[in-house]
PDB file of C-alpha atoms in Angstrom:
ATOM      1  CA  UNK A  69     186.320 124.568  19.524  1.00 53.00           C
ATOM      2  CA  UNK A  70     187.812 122.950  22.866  1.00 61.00           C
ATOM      3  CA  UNK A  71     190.553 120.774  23.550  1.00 68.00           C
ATOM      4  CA  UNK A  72     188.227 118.349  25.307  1.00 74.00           C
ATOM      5  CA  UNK A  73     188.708 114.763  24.517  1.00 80.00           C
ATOM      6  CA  UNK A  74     191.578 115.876  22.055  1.00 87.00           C
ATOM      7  CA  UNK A  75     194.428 115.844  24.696  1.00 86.00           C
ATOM      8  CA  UNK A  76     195.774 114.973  27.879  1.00 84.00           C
ATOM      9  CA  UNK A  77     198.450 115.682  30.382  1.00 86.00           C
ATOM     10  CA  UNK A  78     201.502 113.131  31.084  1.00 88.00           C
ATOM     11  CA  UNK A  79     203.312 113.251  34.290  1.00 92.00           C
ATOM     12  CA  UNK A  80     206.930 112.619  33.423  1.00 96.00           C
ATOM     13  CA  UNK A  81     209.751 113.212  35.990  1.00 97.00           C
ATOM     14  CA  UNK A  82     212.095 115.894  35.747  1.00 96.00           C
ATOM     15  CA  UNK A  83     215.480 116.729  34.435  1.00 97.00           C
ATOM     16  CA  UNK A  84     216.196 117.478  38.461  1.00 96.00           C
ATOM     17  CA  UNK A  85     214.396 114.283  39.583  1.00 97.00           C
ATOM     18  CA  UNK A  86     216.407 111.989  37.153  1.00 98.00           C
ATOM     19  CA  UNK A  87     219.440 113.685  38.614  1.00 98.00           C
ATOM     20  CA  UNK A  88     218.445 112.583  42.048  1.00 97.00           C
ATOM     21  CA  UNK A  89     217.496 109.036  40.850  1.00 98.00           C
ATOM     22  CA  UNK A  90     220.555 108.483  39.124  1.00 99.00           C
ATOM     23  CA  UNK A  91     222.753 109.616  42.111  1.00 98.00           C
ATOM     24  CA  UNK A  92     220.264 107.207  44.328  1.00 98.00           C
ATOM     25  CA  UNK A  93     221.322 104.666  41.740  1.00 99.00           C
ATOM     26  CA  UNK A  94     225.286 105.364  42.005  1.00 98.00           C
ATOM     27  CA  UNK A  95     225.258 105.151  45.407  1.00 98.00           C
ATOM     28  CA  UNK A  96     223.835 102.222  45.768  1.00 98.00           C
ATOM     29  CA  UNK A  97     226.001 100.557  42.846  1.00 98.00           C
ATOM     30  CA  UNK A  98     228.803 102.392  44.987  1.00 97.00           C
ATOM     31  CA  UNK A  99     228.087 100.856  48.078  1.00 97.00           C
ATOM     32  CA  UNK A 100     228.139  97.044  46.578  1.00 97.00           C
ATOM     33  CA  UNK A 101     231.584  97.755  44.465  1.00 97.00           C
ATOM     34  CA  UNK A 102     229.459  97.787  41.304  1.00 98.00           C
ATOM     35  CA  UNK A 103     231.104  99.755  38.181  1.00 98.00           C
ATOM     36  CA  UNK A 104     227.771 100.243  36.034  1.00 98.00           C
ATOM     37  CA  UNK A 105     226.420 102.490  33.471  1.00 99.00           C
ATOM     38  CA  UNK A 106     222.968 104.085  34.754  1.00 99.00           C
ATOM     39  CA  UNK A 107     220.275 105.317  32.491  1.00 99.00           C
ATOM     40  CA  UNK A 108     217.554 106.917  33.354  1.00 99.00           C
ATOM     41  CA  UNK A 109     214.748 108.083  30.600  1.00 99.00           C
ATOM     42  CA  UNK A 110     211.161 110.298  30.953  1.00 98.00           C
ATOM     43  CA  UNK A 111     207.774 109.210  30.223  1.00 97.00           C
ATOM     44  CA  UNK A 112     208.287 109.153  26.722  1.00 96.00           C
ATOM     45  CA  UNK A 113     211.496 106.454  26.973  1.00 96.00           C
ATOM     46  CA  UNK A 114     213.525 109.667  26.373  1.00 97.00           C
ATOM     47  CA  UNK A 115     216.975 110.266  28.098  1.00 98.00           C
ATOM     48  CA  UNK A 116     217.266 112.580  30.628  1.00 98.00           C
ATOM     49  CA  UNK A 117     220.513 111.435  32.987  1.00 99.00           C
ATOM     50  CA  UNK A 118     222.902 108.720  32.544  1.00 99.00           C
ATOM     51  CA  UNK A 119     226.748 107.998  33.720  1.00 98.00           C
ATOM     52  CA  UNK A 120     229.093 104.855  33.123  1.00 98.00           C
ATOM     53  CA  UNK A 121     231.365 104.613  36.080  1.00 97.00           C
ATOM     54  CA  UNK A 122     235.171 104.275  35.520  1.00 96.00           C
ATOM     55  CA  UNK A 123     235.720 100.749  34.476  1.00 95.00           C
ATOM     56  CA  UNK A 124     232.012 100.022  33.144  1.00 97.00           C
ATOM     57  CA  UNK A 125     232.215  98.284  29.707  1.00 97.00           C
ATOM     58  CA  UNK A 126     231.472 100.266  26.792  1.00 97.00           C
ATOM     59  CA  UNK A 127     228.921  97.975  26.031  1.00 96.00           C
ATOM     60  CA  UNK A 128     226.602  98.518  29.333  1.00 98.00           C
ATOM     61  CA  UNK A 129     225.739 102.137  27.951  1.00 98.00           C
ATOM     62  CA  UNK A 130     223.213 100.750  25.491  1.00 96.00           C
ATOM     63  CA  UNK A 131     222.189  98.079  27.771  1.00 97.00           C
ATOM     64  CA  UNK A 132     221.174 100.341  30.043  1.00 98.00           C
ATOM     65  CA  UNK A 133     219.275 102.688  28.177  1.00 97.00           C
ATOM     66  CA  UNK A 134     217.388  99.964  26.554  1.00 96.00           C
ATOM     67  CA  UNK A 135     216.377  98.123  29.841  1.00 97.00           C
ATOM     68  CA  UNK A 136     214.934 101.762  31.541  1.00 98.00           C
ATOM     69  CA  UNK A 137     213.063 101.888  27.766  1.00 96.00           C
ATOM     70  CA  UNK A 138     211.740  98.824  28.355  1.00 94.00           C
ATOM     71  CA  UNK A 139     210.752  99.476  31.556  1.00 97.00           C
ATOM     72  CA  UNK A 140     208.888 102.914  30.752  1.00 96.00           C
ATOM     73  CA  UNK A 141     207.300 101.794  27.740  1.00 92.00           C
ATOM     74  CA  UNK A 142     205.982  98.451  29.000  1.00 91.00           C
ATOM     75  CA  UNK A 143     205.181  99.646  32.593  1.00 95.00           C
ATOM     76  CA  UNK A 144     206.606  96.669  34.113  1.00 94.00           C
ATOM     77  CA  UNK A 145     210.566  95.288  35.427  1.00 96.00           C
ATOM     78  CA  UNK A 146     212.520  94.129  32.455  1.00 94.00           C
ATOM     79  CA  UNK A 147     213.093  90.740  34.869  1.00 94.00           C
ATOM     80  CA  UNK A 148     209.052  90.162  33.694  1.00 91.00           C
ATOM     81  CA  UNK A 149     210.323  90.014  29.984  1.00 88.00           C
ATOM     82  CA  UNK A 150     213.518  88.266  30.534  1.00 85.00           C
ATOM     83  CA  UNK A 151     211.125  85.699  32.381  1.00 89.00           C
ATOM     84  CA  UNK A 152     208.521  85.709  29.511  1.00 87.00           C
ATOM     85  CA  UNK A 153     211.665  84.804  26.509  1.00 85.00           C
ATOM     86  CA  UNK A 154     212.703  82.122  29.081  1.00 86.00           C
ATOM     87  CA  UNK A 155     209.443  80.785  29.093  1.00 89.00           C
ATOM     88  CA  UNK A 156     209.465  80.720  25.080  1.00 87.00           C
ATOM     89  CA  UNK A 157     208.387  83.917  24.183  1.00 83.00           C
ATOM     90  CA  UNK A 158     210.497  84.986  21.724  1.00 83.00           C
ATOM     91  CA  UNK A 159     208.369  87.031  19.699  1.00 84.00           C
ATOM     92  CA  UNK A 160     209.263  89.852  22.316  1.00 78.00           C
ATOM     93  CA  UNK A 161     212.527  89.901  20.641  1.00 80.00           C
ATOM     94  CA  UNK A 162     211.015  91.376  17.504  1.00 81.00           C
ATOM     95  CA  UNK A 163     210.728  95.140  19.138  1.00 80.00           C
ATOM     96  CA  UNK A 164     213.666  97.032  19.137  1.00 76.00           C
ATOM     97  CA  UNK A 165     213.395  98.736  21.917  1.00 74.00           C
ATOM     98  CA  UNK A 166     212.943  95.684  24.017  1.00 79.00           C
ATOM     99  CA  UNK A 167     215.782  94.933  26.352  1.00 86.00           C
ATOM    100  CA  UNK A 168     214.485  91.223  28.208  1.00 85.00           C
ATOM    101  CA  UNK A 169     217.641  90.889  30.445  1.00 92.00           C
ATOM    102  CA  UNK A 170     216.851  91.839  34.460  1.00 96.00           C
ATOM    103  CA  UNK A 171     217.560  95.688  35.602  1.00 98.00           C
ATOM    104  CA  UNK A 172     215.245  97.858  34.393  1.00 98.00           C
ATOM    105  CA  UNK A 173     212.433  99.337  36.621  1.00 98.00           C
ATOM    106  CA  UNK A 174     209.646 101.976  36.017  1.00 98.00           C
ATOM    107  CA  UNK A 175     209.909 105.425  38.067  1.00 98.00           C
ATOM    108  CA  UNK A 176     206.296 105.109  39.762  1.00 96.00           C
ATOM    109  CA  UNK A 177     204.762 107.482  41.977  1.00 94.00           C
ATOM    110  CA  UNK A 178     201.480 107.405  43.554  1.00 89.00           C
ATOM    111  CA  UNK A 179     201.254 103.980  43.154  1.00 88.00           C
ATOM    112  CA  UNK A 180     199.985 103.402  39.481  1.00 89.00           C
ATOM    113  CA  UNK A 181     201.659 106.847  37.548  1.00 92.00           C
ATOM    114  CA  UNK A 182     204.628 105.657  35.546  1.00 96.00           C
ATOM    115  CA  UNK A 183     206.899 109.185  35.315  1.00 97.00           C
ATOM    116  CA  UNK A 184     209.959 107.521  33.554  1.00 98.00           C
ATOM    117  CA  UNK A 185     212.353 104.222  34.076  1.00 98.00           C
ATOM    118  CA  UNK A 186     215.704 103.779  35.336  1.00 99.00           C
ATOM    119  CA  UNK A 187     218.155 100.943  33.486  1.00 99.00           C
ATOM    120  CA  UNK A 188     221.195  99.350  34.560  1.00 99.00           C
ATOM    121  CA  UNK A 189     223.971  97.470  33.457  1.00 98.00           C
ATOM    122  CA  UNK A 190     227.717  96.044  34.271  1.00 98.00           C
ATOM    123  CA  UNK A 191     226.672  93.580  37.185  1.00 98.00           C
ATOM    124  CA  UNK A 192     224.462  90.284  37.281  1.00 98.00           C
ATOM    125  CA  UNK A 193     220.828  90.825  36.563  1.00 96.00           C
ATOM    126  CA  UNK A 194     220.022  90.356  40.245  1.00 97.00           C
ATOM    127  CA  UNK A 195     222.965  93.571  40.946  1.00 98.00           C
ATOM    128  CA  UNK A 196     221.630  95.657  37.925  1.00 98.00           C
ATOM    129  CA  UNK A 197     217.811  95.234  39.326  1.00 98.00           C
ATOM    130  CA  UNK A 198     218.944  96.157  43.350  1.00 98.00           C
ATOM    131  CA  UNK A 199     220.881  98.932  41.935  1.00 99.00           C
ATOM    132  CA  UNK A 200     217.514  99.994  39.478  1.00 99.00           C
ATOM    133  CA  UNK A 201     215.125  99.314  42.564  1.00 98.00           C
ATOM    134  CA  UNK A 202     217.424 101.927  44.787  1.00 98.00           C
ATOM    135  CA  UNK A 203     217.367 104.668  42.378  1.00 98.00           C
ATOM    136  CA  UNK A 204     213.618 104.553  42.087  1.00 98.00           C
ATOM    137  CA  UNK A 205     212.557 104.568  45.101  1.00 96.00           C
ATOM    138  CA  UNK A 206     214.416 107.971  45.484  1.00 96.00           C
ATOM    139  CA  UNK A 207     211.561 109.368  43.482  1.00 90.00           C
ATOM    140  CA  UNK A 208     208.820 108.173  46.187  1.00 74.00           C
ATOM    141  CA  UNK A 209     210.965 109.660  48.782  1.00 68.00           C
ATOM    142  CA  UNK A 210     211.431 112.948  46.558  1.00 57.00           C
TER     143      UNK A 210
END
């Protein structure tokens, strides 16, 4: 018996490549005096690098985590879903995992693979999504 049709592969980015997104990420938040908490998850919506800056509220860690989540599991910007609940969808709010407030982007490479998602939080939704947008595109660089 074969495999065939039973499995498949998943790209997912690395332990090493979530390093270099997140420190993308910091630098950015760095560079526009932002004191954030950075998450940054595999294909799966599993963590694989995160930091809260010095002066990040407690609360941003989970924020974070849930908006790169959101982002990997629903292959789309978190700013799609806070748009969506604006617009009266509120039936996203019954999934746990859902975070509908701006800042979390999917890791994409090659144009249509989602590998993981980055999420941040501490600034406006606007600051959290530029921070999220610099730290991913450190993985189309990579």
């Amino acid at each position: 018996m074969t495999d065939e049709g039973w499995t498949r592969e998943v790209r997912t980015v690395s332990a090493a490549g979530a390093q270099g997104v997140l420190a993308a990420a910091m630098k950015a938040a760095a560079g526009h005096g932002l004191k954030l908490s950075i998450a940054v998850v595999d294909a799966s919506g599993n963590l694989l690098a995160f930091q809260r800056d010095d002066g990040a509220a407690v609360t941003t860690i989970e924020a974070a985590l849930r908006k790169a989540r959101t982002a990997v599991h629903l292959k789309a910007p978190t700013k799609v879903f806070e748009d969506l609940l604006h617009g009266g969808a509120t039936s996203l709010l019954a999934f746990e995992f859902i975070s509908p407030s701006q800042g979390g982007v999917p890791l994409v490479v090659g144009g249509t693979a989602v590998v993981g998602g980055i999420g941040c939080s501490g600034g406006s939704g606007e600051e959290d999504e530029t921070v999220a947008k610099a730290g991913a595109a450190a993985i189309v660089r990579a």
